[in-house]
PDB file of C-alpha atoms in Angstrom:
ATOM      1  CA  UNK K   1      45.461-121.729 -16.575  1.00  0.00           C
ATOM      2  CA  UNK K   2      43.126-125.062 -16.874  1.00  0.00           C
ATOM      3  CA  UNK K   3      42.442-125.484 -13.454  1.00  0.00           C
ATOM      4  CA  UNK K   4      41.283-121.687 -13.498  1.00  0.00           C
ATOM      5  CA  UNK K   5      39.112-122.445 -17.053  1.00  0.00           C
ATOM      6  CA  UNK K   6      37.944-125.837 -15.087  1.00  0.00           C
ATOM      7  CA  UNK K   7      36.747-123.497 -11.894  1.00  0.00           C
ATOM      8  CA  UNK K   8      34.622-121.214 -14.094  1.00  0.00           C
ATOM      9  CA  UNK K   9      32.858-124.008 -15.878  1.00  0.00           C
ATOM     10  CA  UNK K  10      31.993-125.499 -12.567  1.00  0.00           C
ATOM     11  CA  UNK K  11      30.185-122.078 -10.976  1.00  0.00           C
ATOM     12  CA  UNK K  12      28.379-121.471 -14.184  1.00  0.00           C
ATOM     13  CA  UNK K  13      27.013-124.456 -14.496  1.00  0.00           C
ATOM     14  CA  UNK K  14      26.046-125.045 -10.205  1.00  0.00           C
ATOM     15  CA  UNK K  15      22.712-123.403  -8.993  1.00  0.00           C
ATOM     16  CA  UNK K  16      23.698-123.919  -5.080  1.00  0.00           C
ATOM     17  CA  UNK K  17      27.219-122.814  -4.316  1.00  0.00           C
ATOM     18  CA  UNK K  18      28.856-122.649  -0.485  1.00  0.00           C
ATOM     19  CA  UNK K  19      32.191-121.171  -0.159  1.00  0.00           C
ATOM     20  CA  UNK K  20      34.143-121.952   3.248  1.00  0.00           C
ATOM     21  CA  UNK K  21      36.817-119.140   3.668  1.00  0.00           C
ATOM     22  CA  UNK K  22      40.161-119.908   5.902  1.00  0.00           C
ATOM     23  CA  UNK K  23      42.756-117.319   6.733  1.00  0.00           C
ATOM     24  CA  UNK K  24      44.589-117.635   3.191  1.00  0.00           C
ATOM     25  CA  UNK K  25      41.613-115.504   2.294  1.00  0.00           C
ATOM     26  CA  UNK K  26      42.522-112.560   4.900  1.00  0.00           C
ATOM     27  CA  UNK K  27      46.287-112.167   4.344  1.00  0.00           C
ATOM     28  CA  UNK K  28      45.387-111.122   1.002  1.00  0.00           C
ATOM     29  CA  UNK K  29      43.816-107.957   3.137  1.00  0.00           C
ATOM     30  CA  UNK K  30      47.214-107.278   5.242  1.00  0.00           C
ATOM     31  CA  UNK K  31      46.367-109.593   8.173  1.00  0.00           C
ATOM     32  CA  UNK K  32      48.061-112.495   9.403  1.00  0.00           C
ATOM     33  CA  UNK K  33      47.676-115.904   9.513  1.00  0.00           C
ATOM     34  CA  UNK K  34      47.952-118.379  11.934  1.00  0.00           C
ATOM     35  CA  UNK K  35      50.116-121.633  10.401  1.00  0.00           C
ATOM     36  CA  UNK K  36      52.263-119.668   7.260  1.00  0.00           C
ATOM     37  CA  UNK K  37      55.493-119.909   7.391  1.00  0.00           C
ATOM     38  CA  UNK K  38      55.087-116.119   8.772  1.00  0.00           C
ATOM     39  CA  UNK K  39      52.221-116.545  10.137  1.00  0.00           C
ATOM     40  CA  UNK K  40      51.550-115.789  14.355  1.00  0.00           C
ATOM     41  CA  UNK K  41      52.226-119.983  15.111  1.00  0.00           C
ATOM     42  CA  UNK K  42      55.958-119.505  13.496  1.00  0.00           C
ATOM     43  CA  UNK K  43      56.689-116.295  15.967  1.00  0.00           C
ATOM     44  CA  UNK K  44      58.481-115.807  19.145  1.00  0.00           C
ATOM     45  CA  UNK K  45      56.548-114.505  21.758  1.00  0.00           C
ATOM     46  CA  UNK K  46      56.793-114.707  25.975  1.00  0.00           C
ATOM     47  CA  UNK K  47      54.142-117.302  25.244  1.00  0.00           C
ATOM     48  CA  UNK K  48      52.955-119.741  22.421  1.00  0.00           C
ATOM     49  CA  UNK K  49      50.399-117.597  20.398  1.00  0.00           C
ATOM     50  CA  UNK K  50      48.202-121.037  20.813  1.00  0.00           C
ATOM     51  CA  UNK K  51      48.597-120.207  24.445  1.00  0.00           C
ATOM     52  CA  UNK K  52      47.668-117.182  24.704  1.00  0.00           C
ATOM     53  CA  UNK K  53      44.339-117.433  22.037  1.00  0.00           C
ATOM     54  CA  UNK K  54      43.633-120.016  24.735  1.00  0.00           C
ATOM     55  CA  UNK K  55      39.917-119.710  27.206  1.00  0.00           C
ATOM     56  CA  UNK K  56      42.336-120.216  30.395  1.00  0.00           C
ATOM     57  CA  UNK K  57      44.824-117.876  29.109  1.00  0.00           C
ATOM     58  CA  UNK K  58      42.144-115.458  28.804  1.00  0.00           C
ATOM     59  CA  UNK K  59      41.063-116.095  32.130  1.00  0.00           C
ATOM     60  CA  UNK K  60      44.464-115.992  34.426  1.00  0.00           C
ATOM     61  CA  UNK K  61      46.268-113.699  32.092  1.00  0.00           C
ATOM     62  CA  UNK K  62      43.931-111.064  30.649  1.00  0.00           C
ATOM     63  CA  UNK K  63      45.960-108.418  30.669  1.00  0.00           C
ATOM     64  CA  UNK K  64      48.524-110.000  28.540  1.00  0.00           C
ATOM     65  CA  UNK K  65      45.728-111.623  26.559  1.00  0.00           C
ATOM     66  CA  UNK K  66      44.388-108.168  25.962  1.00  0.00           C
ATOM     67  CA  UNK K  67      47.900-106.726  24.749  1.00  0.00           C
ATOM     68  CA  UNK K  68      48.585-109.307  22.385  1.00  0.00           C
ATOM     69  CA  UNK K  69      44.922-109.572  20.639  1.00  0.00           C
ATOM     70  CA  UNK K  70      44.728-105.852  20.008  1.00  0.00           C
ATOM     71  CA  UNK K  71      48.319-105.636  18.303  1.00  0.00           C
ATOM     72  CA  UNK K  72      47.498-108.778  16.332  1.00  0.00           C
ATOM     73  CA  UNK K  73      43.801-109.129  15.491  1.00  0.00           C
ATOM     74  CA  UNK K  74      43.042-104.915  14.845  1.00  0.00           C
ATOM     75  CA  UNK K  75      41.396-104.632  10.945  1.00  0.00           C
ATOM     76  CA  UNK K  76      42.342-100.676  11.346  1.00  0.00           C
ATOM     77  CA  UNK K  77      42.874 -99.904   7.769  1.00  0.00           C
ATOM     78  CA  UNK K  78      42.196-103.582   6.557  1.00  0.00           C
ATOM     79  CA  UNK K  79      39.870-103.414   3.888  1.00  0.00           C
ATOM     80  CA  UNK K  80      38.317-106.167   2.185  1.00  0.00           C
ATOM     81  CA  UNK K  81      40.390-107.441  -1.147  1.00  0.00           C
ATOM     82  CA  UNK K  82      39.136-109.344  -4.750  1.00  0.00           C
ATOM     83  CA  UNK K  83      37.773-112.482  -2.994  1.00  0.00           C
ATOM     84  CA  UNK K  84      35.742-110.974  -0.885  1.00  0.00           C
ATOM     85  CA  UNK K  85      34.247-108.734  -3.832  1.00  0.00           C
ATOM     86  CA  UNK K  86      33.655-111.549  -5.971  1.00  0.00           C
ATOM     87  CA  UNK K  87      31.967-113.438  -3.706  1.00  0.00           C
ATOM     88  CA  UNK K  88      29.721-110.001  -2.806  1.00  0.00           C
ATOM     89  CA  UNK K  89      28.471-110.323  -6.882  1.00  0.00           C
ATOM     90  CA  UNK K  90      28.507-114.120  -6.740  1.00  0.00           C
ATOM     91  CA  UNK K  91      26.343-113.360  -4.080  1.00  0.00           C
ATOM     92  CA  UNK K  92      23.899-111.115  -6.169  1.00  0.00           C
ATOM     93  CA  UNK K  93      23.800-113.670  -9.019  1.00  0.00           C
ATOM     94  CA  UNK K  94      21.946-116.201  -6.319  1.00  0.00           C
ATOM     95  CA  UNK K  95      24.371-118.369  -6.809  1.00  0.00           C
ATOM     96  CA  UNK K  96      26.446-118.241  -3.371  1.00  0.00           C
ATOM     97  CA  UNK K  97      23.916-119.358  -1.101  1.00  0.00           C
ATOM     98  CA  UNK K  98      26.208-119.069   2.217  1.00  0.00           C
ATOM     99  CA  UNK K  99      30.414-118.048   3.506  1.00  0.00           C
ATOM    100  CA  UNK K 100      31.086-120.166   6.165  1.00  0.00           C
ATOM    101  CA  UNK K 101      34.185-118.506   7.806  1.00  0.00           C
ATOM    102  CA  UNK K 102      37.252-119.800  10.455  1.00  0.00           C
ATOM    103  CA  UNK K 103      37.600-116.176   9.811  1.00  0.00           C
ATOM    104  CA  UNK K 104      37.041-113.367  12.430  1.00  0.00           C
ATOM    105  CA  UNK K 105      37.988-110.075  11.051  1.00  0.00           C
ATOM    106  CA  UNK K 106      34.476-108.914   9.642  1.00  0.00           C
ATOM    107  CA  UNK K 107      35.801-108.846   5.855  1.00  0.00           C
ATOM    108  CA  UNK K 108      33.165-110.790   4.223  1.00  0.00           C
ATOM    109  CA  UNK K 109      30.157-108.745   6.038  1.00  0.00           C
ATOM    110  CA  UNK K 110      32.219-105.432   5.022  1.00  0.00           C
ATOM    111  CA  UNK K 111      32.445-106.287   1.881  1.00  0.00           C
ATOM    112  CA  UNK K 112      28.586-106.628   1.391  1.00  0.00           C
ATOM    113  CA  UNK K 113      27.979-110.414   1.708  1.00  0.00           C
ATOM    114  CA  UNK K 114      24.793-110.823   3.274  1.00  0.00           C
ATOM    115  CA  UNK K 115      24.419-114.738   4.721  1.00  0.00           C
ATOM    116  CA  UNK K 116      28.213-115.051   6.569  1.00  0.00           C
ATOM    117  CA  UNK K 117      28.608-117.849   8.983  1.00  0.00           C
ATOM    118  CA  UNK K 118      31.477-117.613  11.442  1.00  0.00           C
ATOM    119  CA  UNK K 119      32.651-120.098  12.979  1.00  0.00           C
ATOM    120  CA  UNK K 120      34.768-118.724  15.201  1.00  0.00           C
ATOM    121  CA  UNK K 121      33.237-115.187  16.053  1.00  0.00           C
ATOM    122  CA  UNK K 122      33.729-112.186  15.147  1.00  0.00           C
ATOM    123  CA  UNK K 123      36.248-109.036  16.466  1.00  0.00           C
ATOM    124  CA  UNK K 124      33.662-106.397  15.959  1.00  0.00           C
ATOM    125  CA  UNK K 125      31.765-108.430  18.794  1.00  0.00           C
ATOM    126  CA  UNK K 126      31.841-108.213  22.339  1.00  0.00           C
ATOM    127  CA  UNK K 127      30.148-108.563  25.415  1.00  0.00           C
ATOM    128  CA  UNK K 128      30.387-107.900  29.394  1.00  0.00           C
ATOM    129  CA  UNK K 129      30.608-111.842  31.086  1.00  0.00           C
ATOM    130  CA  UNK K 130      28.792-110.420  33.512  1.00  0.00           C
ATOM    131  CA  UNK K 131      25.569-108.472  32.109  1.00  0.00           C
ATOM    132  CA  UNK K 132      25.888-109.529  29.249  1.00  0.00           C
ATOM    133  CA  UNK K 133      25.920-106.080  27.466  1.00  0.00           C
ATOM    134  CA  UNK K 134      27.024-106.042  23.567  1.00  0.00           C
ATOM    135  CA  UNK K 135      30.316-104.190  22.993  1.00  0.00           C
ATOM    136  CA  UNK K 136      31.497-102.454  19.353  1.00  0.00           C
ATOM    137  CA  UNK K 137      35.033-102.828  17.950  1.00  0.00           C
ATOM    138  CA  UNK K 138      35.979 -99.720  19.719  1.00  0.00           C
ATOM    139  CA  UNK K 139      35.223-100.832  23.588  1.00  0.00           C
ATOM    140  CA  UNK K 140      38.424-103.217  23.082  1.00  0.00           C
ATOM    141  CA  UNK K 141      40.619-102.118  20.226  1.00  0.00           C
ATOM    142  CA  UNK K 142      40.286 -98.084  21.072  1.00  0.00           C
ATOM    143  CA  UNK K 143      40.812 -99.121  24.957  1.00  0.00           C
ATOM    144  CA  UNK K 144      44.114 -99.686  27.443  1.00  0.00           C
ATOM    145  CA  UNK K 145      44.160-102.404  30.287  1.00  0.00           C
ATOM    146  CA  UNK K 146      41.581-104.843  30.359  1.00  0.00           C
ATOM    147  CA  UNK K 147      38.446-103.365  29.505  1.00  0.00           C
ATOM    148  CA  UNK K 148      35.140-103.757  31.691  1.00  0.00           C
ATOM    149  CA  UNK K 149      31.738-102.932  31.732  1.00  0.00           C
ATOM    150  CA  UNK K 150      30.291-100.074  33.768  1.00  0.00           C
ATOM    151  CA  UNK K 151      28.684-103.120  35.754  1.00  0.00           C
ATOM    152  CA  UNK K 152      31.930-104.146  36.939  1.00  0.00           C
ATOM    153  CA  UNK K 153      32.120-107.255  34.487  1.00  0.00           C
ATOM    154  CA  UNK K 154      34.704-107.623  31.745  1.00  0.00           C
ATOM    155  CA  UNK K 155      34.382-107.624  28.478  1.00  0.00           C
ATOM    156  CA  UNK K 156      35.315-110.042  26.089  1.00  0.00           C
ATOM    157  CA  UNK K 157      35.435-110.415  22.790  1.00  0.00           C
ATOM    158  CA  UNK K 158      32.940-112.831  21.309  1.00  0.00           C
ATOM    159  CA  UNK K 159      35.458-115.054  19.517  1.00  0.00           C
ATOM    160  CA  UNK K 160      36.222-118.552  19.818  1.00  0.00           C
ATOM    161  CA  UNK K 161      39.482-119.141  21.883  1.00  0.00           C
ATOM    162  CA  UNK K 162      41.269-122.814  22.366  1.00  0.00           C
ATOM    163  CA  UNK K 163      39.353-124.879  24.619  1.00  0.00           C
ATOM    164  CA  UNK K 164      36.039-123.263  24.045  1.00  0.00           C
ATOM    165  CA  UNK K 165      33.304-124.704  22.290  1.00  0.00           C
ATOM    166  CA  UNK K 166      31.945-123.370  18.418  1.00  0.00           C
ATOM    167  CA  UNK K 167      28.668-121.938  18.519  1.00  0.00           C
ATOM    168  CA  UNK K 168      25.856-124.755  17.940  1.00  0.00           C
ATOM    169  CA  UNK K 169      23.476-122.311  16.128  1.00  0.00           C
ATOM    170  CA  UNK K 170      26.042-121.301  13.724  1.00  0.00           C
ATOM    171  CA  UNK K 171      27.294-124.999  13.325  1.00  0.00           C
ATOM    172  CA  UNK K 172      24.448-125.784  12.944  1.00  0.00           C
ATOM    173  CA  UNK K 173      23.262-123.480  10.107  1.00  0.00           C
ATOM    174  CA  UNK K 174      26.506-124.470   8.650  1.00  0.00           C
ATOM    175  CA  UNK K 175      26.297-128.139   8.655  1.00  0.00           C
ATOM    176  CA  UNK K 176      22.599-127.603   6.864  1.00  0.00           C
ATOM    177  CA  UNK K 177      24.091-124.969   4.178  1.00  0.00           C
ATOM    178  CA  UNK K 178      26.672-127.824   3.348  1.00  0.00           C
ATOM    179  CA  UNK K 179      24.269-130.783   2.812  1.00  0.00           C
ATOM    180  CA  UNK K 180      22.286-128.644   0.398  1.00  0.00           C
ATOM    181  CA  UNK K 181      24.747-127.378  -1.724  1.00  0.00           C
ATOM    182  CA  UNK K 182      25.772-128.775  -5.123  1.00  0.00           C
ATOM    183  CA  UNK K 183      28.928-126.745  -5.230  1.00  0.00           C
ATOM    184  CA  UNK K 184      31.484-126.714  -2.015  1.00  0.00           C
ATOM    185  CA  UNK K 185      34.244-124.289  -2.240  1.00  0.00           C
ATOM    186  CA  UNK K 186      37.020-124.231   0.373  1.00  0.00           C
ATOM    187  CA  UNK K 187      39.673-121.755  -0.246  1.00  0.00           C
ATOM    188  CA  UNK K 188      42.721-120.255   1.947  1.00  0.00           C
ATOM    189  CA  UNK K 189      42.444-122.927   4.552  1.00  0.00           C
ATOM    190  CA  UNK K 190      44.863-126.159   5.441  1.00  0.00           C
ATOM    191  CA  UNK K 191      41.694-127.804   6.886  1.00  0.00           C
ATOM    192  CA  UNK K 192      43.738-128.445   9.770  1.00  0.00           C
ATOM    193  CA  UNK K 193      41.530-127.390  12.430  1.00  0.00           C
ATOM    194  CA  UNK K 194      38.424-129.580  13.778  1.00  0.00           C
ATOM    195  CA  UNK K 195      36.074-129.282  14.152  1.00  0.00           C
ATOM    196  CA  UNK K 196      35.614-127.052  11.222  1.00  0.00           C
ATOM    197  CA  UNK K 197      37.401-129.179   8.542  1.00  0.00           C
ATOM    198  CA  UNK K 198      34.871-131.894  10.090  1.00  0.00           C
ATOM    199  CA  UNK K 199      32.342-130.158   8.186  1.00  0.00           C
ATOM    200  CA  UNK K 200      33.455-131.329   4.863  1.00  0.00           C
ATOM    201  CA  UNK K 201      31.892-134.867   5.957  1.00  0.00           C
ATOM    202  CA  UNK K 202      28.241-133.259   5.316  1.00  0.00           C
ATOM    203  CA  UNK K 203      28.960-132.588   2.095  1.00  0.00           C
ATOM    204  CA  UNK K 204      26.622-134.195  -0.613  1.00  0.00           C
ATOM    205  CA  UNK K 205      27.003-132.224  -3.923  1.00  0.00           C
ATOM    206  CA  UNK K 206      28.350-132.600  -7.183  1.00  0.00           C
ATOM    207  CA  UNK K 207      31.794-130.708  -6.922  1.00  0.00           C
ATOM    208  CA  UNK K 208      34.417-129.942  -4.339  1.00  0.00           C
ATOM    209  CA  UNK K 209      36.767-127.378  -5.330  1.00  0.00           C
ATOM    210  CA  UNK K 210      39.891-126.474  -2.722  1.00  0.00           C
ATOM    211  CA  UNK K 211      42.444-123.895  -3.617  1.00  0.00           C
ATOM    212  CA  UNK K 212      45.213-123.622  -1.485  1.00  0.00           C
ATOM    213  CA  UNK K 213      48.985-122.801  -2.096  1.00  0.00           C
ATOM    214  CA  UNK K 214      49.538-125.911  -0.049  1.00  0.00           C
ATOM    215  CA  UNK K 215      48.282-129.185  -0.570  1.00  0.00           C
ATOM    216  CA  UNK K 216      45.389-130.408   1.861  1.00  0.00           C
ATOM    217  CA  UNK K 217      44.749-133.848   3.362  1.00  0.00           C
ATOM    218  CA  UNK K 218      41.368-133.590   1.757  1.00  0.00           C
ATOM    219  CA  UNK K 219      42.818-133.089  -1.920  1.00  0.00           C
ATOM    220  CA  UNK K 220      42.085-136.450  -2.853  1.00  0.00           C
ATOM    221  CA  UNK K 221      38.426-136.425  -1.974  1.00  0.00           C
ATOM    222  CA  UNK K 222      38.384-132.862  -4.676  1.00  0.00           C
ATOM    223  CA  UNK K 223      36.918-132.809  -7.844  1.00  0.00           C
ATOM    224  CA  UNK K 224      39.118-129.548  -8.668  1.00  0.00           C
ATOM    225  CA  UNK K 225      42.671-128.777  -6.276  1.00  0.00           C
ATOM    226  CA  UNK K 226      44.112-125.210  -7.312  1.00  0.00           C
ATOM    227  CA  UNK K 227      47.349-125.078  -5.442  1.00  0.00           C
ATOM    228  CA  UNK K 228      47.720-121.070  -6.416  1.00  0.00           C
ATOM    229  CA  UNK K 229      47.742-117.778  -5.505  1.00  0.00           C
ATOM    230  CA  UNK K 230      43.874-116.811  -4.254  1.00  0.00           C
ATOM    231  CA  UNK K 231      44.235-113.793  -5.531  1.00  0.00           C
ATOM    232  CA  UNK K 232      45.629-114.659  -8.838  1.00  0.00           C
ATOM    233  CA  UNK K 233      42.575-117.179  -9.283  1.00  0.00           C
ATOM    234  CA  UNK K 234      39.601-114.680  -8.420  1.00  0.00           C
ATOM    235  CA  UNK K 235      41.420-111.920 -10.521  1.00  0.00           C
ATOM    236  CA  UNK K 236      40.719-114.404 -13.432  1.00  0.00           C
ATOM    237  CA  UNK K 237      36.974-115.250 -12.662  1.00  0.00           C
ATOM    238  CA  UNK K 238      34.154-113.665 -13.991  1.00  0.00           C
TER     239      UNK K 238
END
């Protein structure tokens, strides 16, 4: 495939590559996505799932919030897949200089990458609203009810719901990674959601590559637009 051939040509040749991962990336691993046409956004539910991923949700409905969130977002058995292991060796080559991720299932950082921005948290995280205490994977996904902290407080999983703000030290590392670079890769991601997709803006570099089965609104701004299979284009990378 040329667009493949084209791909490989541009990481050889770039000394400063950033790759921004989006939940194409994860269903690869089992998991699902959000805006697919089977993705959580297309099923039936009591409740929109944009409802209940929502702050107020959270905070009026948390035992429903809690039941939903551990049948949907668990990584039990969900083990990273080829595009996370490439990017691990891409890593070791010095080439990938940061993953910025909309992703919050821990994949990247399992699979060995080392400098993983998340933009929207991470499910391994949590943390009593109250005390403050840090919480493992277990103290939500291994627990029934709403789960608190001995203090009395509850804890909640340090993840970016609707109507809460991103993280400004991660953003921020993010925005920086992005105006160095001289390669931007964006894969598995409609670049739908802001203010993530706003990131793109900072971008300075020579090439921007953005595979995606479907077509973005940022296509035309690409130097490369795979519209493939992830897994079929990393399976052909060296």
């Amino acid at each position: 495939m040329k667009e493949i051939e084209t791909l490989q040509k541009i990481i050889d040749s770039s000394k400063s590559i950033v790759f921004f991962s989006g939940a194409g990336i994860s269903t690869l691993s089992g998991l699902k996505d959000f805006r697919g046409e089977k993705g959580l956004y297309k099923m039936k539910f009591k409740y929109k799932a944009e409802t209940m991923l929502s702050h107020s949700f959270y905070v009026y409905n948390k035992k429903e919030f809690y039941d939903f969130y551990r049948n949907y977002f668990s990584i039990d058995n969900i083990k990273p897949n080829i595009v996370h292991e490439y990017l691990v060796e891409l890593e070791k080559k010095r080439k990938l200089k940061a993953i910025i991720t909309q992703n919050i299932d821990n994949l990247h950082t399992l699979a060995g990458s080392k400098k993983v921005y998340e933009l929207h948290g991470n499910v391994t995280r949590n943390y009593c609203t109250k005390c403050h205490k840090k919480y493992g994977y277990d103290s939500v996904f291994k627990s029934d009810g709403i789960p608190t902290c001995k203090c009395g407080g509850f804890i909640k999983p340090d993840v970016v719901l609707y109507e809460e703000e991103l993280n400004y030290d991660v953003l921020d590392k993010s925005i920086k990674a992005i105006s160095k670079c001289d390669t931007l890769i964006i894969a598995g991601t409609s670049l739908s959601v802001y203010p993530a997709s706003g990131l793109i803006r900072y971008f300075k570099g020579k090439n921007l590559v953005i595979i995606n089965k479907e077509i973005t609104k940022f296509d035309k701004m690409a130097t490369l637009v795979i519209n493939e299979d992830l897994g079929k284009v990393f399976s052909k990378l060296k």
